[in-house]
């Protein structure tokens, strides 16, 4: 519907996330992740947030929102590298999450993952 709106976010040099669903919920979670990254950089401990850490964070946030009966209406894909190992994960609106060599959302999941 809105073709000029991006639903991708570069978290850091090793992680990118993408989302489908409600754009306002995407913006809310995006702001939370940006604040988490700012706090991580302020600590200046030499460690970056890994793709698996973002994946875990999204899993917890989506599950928490569901238990509060106010779910975020998004499906997330997290991709990245850590120590030269690729990572690809999927998180849906109720907190169901998995890691896989291939993930897809929406209608693509019916076509691409057969």
Tab-separated table of N, CA, C and O in Angstrom, residues 38-103:
chain	number	residue	atom	x	y	z
A	38	UNK	N	22.049	2.268	21.282
A	38	UNK	CA	22.695	3.459	21.849
A	38	UNK	C	23.265	3.148	23.224
A	38	UNK	O	24.393	3.509	23.547
A	39	UNK	N	22.489	2.449	24.045
A	39	UNK	CA	22.961	2.078	25.379
A	39	UNK	C	24.167	1.142	25.279
A	39	UNK	O	25.129	1.277	26.033
A	40	UNK	N	24.130	0.218	24.331
A	40	UNK	CA	25.247	-0.711	24.151
A	40	UNK	C	26.517	0.038	23.727
A	40	UNK	O	27.595	-0.251	24.227
A	41	UNK	N	26.380	1.003	22.830
A	41	UNK	CA	27.548	1.784	22.397
A	41	UNK	C	28.069	2.666	23.527
A	41	UNK	O	29.271	2.906	23.633
A	42	UNK	N	27.182	3.153	24.389
A	42	UNK	CA	27.599	3.995	25.510
A	42	UNK	C	28.442	3.209	26.508
A	42	UNK	O	29.317	3.775	27.168
A	43	UNK	N	28.184	1.916	26.619
A	43	UNK	CA	28.973	1.083	27.530
A	43	UNK	C	30.411	0.940	27.050
A	43	UNK	O	31.311	0.734	27.850
A	44	UNK	N	30.619	1.022	25.741
A	44	UNK	CA	31.962	1.010	25.140
A	44	UNK	C	32.819	-0.142	25.670
A	44	UNK	O	33.956	0.040	26.080
A	45	UNK	N	32.223	-1.344	25.635
A	45	UNK	CA	32.952	-2.511	26.132
A	45	UNK	C	33.571	-3.358	25.021
A	45	UNK	O	34.132	-4.420	25.271
A	46	UNK	N	33.455	-2.894	23.784
A	46	UNK	CA	34.057	-3.606	22.671
A	46	UNK	C	33.208	-4.712	22.080
A	46	UNK	O	33.635	-5.398	21.165
A	47	UNK	N	31.998	-4.900	22.582
A	47	UNK	CA	31.110	-5.944	22.080
A	47	UNK	C	29.929	-5.308	21.363
A	47	UNK	O	29.377	-4.316	21.827
A	48	UNK	N	29.551	-5.915	20.244
A	48	UNK	CA	28.362	-5.493	19.522
A	48	UNK	C	27.217	-6.449	19.828
A	48	UNK	O	27.440	-7.600	20.210
A	49	UNK	N	26.008	-5.985	19.602
A	49	UNK	CA	24.836	-6.839	19.761
A	49	UNK	C	24.811	-7.815	18.591
A	49	UNK	O	24.899	-7.410	17.430
A	50	UNK	N	24.692	-9.083	18.890
A	50	UNK	CA	24.721	-10.121	17.849
A	50	UNK	C	23.326	-10.307	17.244
A	50	UNK	O	22.317	-9.928	17.841
A	51	UNK	N	23.262	-10.930	16.067
A	51	UNK	CA	21.950	-11.236	15.486
A	51	UNK	C	21.111	-12.128	16.395
A	51	UNK	O	19.900	-11.938	16.502
A	52	UNK	N	21.765	-13.058	17.069
A	52	UNK	CA	21.033	-13.951	17.979
A	52	UNK	C	20.453	-13.178	19.167
A	52	UNK	O	19.371	-13.496	19.656
A	53	UNK	N	21.158	-12.157	19.639
A	53	UNK	CA	20.655	-11.340	20.742
A	53	UNK	C	19.418	-10.537	20.303
A	53	UNK	O	18.444	-10.429	21.057
A	54	UNK	N	19.453	-9.986	19.101
A	54	UNK	CA	18.283	-9.264	18.573
A	54	UNK	C	17.114	-10.223	18.395
A	54	UNK	O	15.970	-9.905	18.733
A	55	UNK	N	17.400	-11.405	17.889
A	55	UNK	CA	16.379	-12.445	17.724
A	55	UNK	C	15.736	-12.793	19.066
A	55	UNK	O	14.511	-12.840	19.196
A	56	UNK	N	16.557	-12.997	20.075
A	56	UNK	CA	16.056	-13.311	21.412
A	56	UNK	C	15.225	-12.156	21.968
A	56	UNK	O	14.157	-12.372	22.553
A	57	UNK	N	15.709	-10.933	21.773
A	57	UNK	CA	14.981	-9.751	22.242
A	57	UNK	C	13.599	-9.673	21.586
A	57	UNK	O	12.590	-9.460	22.265
A	58	UNK	N	13.544	-9.854	20.275
A	58	UNK	CA	12.259	-9.793	19.571
A	58	UNK	C	11.315	-10.895	20.034
A	58	UNK	O	10.116	-10.664	20.189
A	59	UNK	N	11.856	-12.072	20.278
A	59	UNK	CA	11.034	-13.179	20.766
A	59	UNK	C	10.393	-12.817	22.097
A	59	UNK	O	9.194	-13.015	22.300
A	60	UNK	N	11.181	-12.252	22.997
A	60	UNK	CA	10.668	-11.884	24.323
A	60	UNK	C	9.656	-10.740	24.241
A	60	UNK	O	8.634	-10.754	24.927
A	61	UNK	N	9.942	-9.749	23.412
A	61	UNK	CA	9.032	-8.603	23.266
A	61	UNK	C	7.693	-9.051	22.687
A	61	UNK	O	6.633	-8.665	23.198
A	62	UNK	N	7.736	-9.870	21.653
A	62	UNK	CA	6.488	-10.307	21.020
A	62	UNK	C	5.674	-11.184	21.971
A	62	UNK	O	4.450	-11.051	22.054
A	63	UNK	N	6.334	-12.063	22.707
A	63	UNK	CA	5.623	-12.904	23.661
A	63	UNK	C	5.037	-12.054	24.796
A	63	UNK	O	3.890	-12.253	25.203
A	64	UNK	N	5.813	-11.100	25.294
A	64	UNK	CA	5.327	-10.240	26.375
A	64	UNK	C	4.089	-9.459	25.933
A	64	UNK	O	3.101	-9.386	26.674
A	65	UNK	N	4.142	-8.872	24.756
A	65	UNK	CA	2.994	-8.102	24.271
A	65	UNK	C	1.764	-8.991	24.131
A	65	UNK	O	0.651	-8.557	24.398
A	66	UNK	N	1.970	-10.223	23.729
A	66	UNK	CA	0.848	-11.152	23.623
A	66	UNK	C	0.242	-11.433	24.982
A	66	UNK	O	-0.978	-11.446	25.157
A	67	UNK	N	1.083	-11.642	25.996
A	67	UNK	CA	0.562	-11.946	27.325
A	67	UNK	C	-0.144	-10.745	27.945
A	67	UNK	O	-0.979	-10.922	28.828
A	68	UNK	N	0.190	-9.548	27.486
A	68	UNK	CA	-0.499	-8.346	27.960
A	68	UNK	C	-1.797	-8.081	27.187
A	68	UNK	O	-2.443	-7.057	27.389
A	69	UNK	N	-2.143	-8.997	26.289
A	69	UNK	CA	-3.342	-8.906	25.440
A	69	UNK	C	-3.310	-7.667	24.537
A	69	UNK	O	-4.351	-7.098	24.203
A	70	UNK	N	-2.121	-7.255	24.150
A	70	UNK	CA	-1.934	-6.130	23.236
A	70	UNK	C	-0.772	-6.465	22.294
A	70	UNK	O	0.278	-5.835	22.337
A	71	UNK	N	-0.957	-7.509	21.456
A	71	UNK	CA	0.181	-7.971	20.653
A	71	UNK	C	0.583	-6.959	19.585
A	71	UNK	O	-0.238	-6.186	19.093
A	72	UNK	N	1.871	-6.962	19.278
A	72	UNK	CA	2.349	-6.242	18.105
A	72	UNK	C	1.996	-7.094	16.894
A	72	UNK	O	2.292	-8.275	16.858
A	73	UNK	N	1.360	-6.485	15.900
A	73	UNK	CA	0.911	-7.226	14.720
A	73	UNK	C	2.011	-7.227	13.665
A	73	UNK	O	1.883	-6.596	12.606
A	74	UNK	N	3.099	-7.921	13.975
A	74	UNK	CA	4.234	-8.009	13.065
A	74	UNK	C	4.776	-9.416	13.012
A	74	UNK	O	4.606	-10.188	13.946
A	75	UNK	N	5.446	-9.708	11.921
A	75	UNK	CA	6.273	-10.899	11.787
A	75	UNK	C	7.662	-10.396	11.437
A	75	UNK	O	7.820	-9.536	10.559
A	76	UNK	N	8.666	-10.901	12.134
A	76	UNK	CA	10.037	-10.398	12.002
A	76	UNK	C	10.962	-11.450	11.404
A	76	UNK	O	10.835	-12.634	11.706
A	77	UNK	N	11.893	-10.969	10.597
A	77	UNK	CA	12.987	-11.790	10.095
A	77	UNK	C	14.277	-11.107	10.526
A	77	UNK	O	14.451	-9.905	10.323
A	78	UNK	N	15.148	-11.877	11.154
A	78	UNK	CA	16.442	-11.364	11.622
A	78	UNK	C	17.533	-12.098	10.855
A	78	UNK	O	17.526	-13.323	10.792
A	79	UNK	N	18.443	-11.333	10.278
A	79	UNK	CA	19.542	-11.940	9.548
A	79	UNK	C	20.854	-11.277	9.904
A	79	UNK	O	20.883	-10.096	10.249
A	80	UNK	N	21.932	-12.061	9.837
A	80	UNK	CA	23.221	-11.467	10.111
A	80	UNK	C	24.323	-12.500	10.231
A	80	UNK	O	24.125	-13.686	9.950
A	81	UNK	N	25.486	-12.009	10.643
A	81	UNK	CA	26.664	-12.848	10.843
A	81	UNK	C	27.262	-12.568	12.213
A	81	UNK	O	27.265	-11.441	12.676
A	82	UNK	N	27.784	-13.605	12.816
A	82	UNK	CA	28.544	-13.475	14.053
A	82	UNK	C	29.675	-14.479	14.001
A	82	UNK	O	29.415	-15.688	13.839
A	83	UNK	N	30.901	-14.020	14.111
A	83	UNK	CA	32.078	-14.883	14.015
A	83	UNK	C	32.060	-15.712	12.732
A	83	UNK	O	32.294	-16.920	12.743
A	84	UNK	N	31.732	-15.057	11.618
A	84	UNK	CA	31.702	-15.687	10.289
A	84	UNK	C	30.641	-16.780	10.150
A	84	UNK	O	30.653	-17.531	9.181
A	85	UNK	N	29.708	-16.873	11.089
A	85	UNK	CA	28.622	-17.845	10.998
A	85	UNK	C	27.335	-17.107	10.659
A	85	UNK	O	26.971	-16.147	11.353
A	86	UNK	N	26.616	-17.538	9.614
A	86	UNK	CA	25.369	-16.869	9.257
A	86	UNK	C	24.254	-17.196	10.250
A	86	UNK	O	24.235	-18.262	10.864
A	87	UNK	N	23.333	-16.263	10.387
A	87	UNK	CA	22.181	-16.456	11.269
A	87	UNK	C	20.942	-15.961	10.539
A	87	UNK	O	20.948	-14.891	9.923
A	88	UNK	N	19.867	-16.733	10.604
A	88	UNK	CA	18.592	-16.338	10.034
A	88	UNK	C	17.500	-16.841	10.956
A	88	UNK	O	17.438	-18.037	11.267
A	89	UNK	N	16.645	-15.926	11.428
A	89	UNK	CA	15.594	-16.305	12.370
A	89	UNK	C	14.262	-15.668	12.031
A	89	UNK	O	14.199	-14.649	11.330
A	90	UNK	N	13.191	-16.243	12.543
A	90	UNK	CA	11.812	-15.832	12.297
A	90	UNK	C	11.097	-15.693	13.635
A	90	UNK	O	11.225	-16.579	14.491
A	91	UNK	N	10.370	-14.608	13.816
A	91	UNK	CA	9.571	-14.393	15.025
A	91	UNK	C	8.203	-13.887	14.591
A	91	UNK	O	8.114	-12.903	13.850
A	92	UNK	N	7.126	-14.534	15.063
A	92	UNK	CA	5.797	-14.039	14.681
A	92	UNK	C	5.141	-13.256	15.812
A	92	UNK	O	5.735	-13.041	16.864
A	93	UNK	N	3.907	-12.856	15.593
A	93	UNK	CA	3.244	-11.933	16.521
A	93	UNK	C	2.900	-12.533	17.879
A	93	UNK	O	2.617	-11.789	18.817
A	94	UNK	N	2.943	-13.840	18.007
A	94	UNK	CA	2.641	-14.437	19.307
A	94	UNK	C	3.896	-14.947	20.006
A	94	UNK	O	3.805	-15.582	21.044
A	95	UNK	N	5.049	-14.676	19.416
A	95	UNK	CA	6.296	-15.049	20.064
A	95	UNK	C	6.866	-16.378	19.627
A	95	UNK	O	7.862	-16.826	20.170
A	96	UNK	N	6.242	-17.024	18.648
A	96	UNK	CA	6.792	-18.265	18.117
A	96	UNK	C	8.027	-17.902	17.293
A	96	UNK	O	7.988	-17.019	16.446
A	97	UNK	N	9.128	-18.586	17.559
A	97	UNK	CA	10.381	-18.232	16.898
A	97	UNK	C	11.156	-19.486	16.528
A	97	UNK	O	11.082	-20.493	17.225
A	98	UNK	N	11.875	-19.382	15.419
A	98	UNK	CA	12.766	-20.469	15.038
A	98	UNK	C	13.899	-19.940	14.176
A	98	UNK	O	13.783	-18.884	13.567
A	99	UNK	N	14.982	-20.698	14.167
A	99	UNK	CA	16.119	-20.418	13.308
A	99	UNK	C	16.094	-21.433	12.175
A	99	UNK	O	15.760	-22.595	12.390
A	100	UNK	N	16.451	-20.981	10.968
A	100	UNK	CA	16.401	-21.863	9.823
A	100	UNK	C	17.314	-21.333	8.722
A	100	UNK	O	17.596	-20.135	8.679
A	101	UNK	N	17.749	-22.188	7.814
A	101	UNK	CA	18.546	-21.705	6.682
A	101	UNK	C	17.716	-20.872	5.705
A	101	UNK	O	18.260	-20.110	4.919
A	102	UNK	N	16.385	-21.010	5.752
A	102	UNK	CA	15.499	-20.226	4.885
A	102	UNK	C	14.247	-19.856	5.665
A	102	UNK	O	13.644	-20.705	6.320
A	103	UNK	N	13.863	-18.586	5.616
A	103	UNK	CA	12.623	-18.130	6.257
A	103	UNK	C	11.862	-17.244	5.284
A	103	UNK	O	12.447	-16.655	4.379
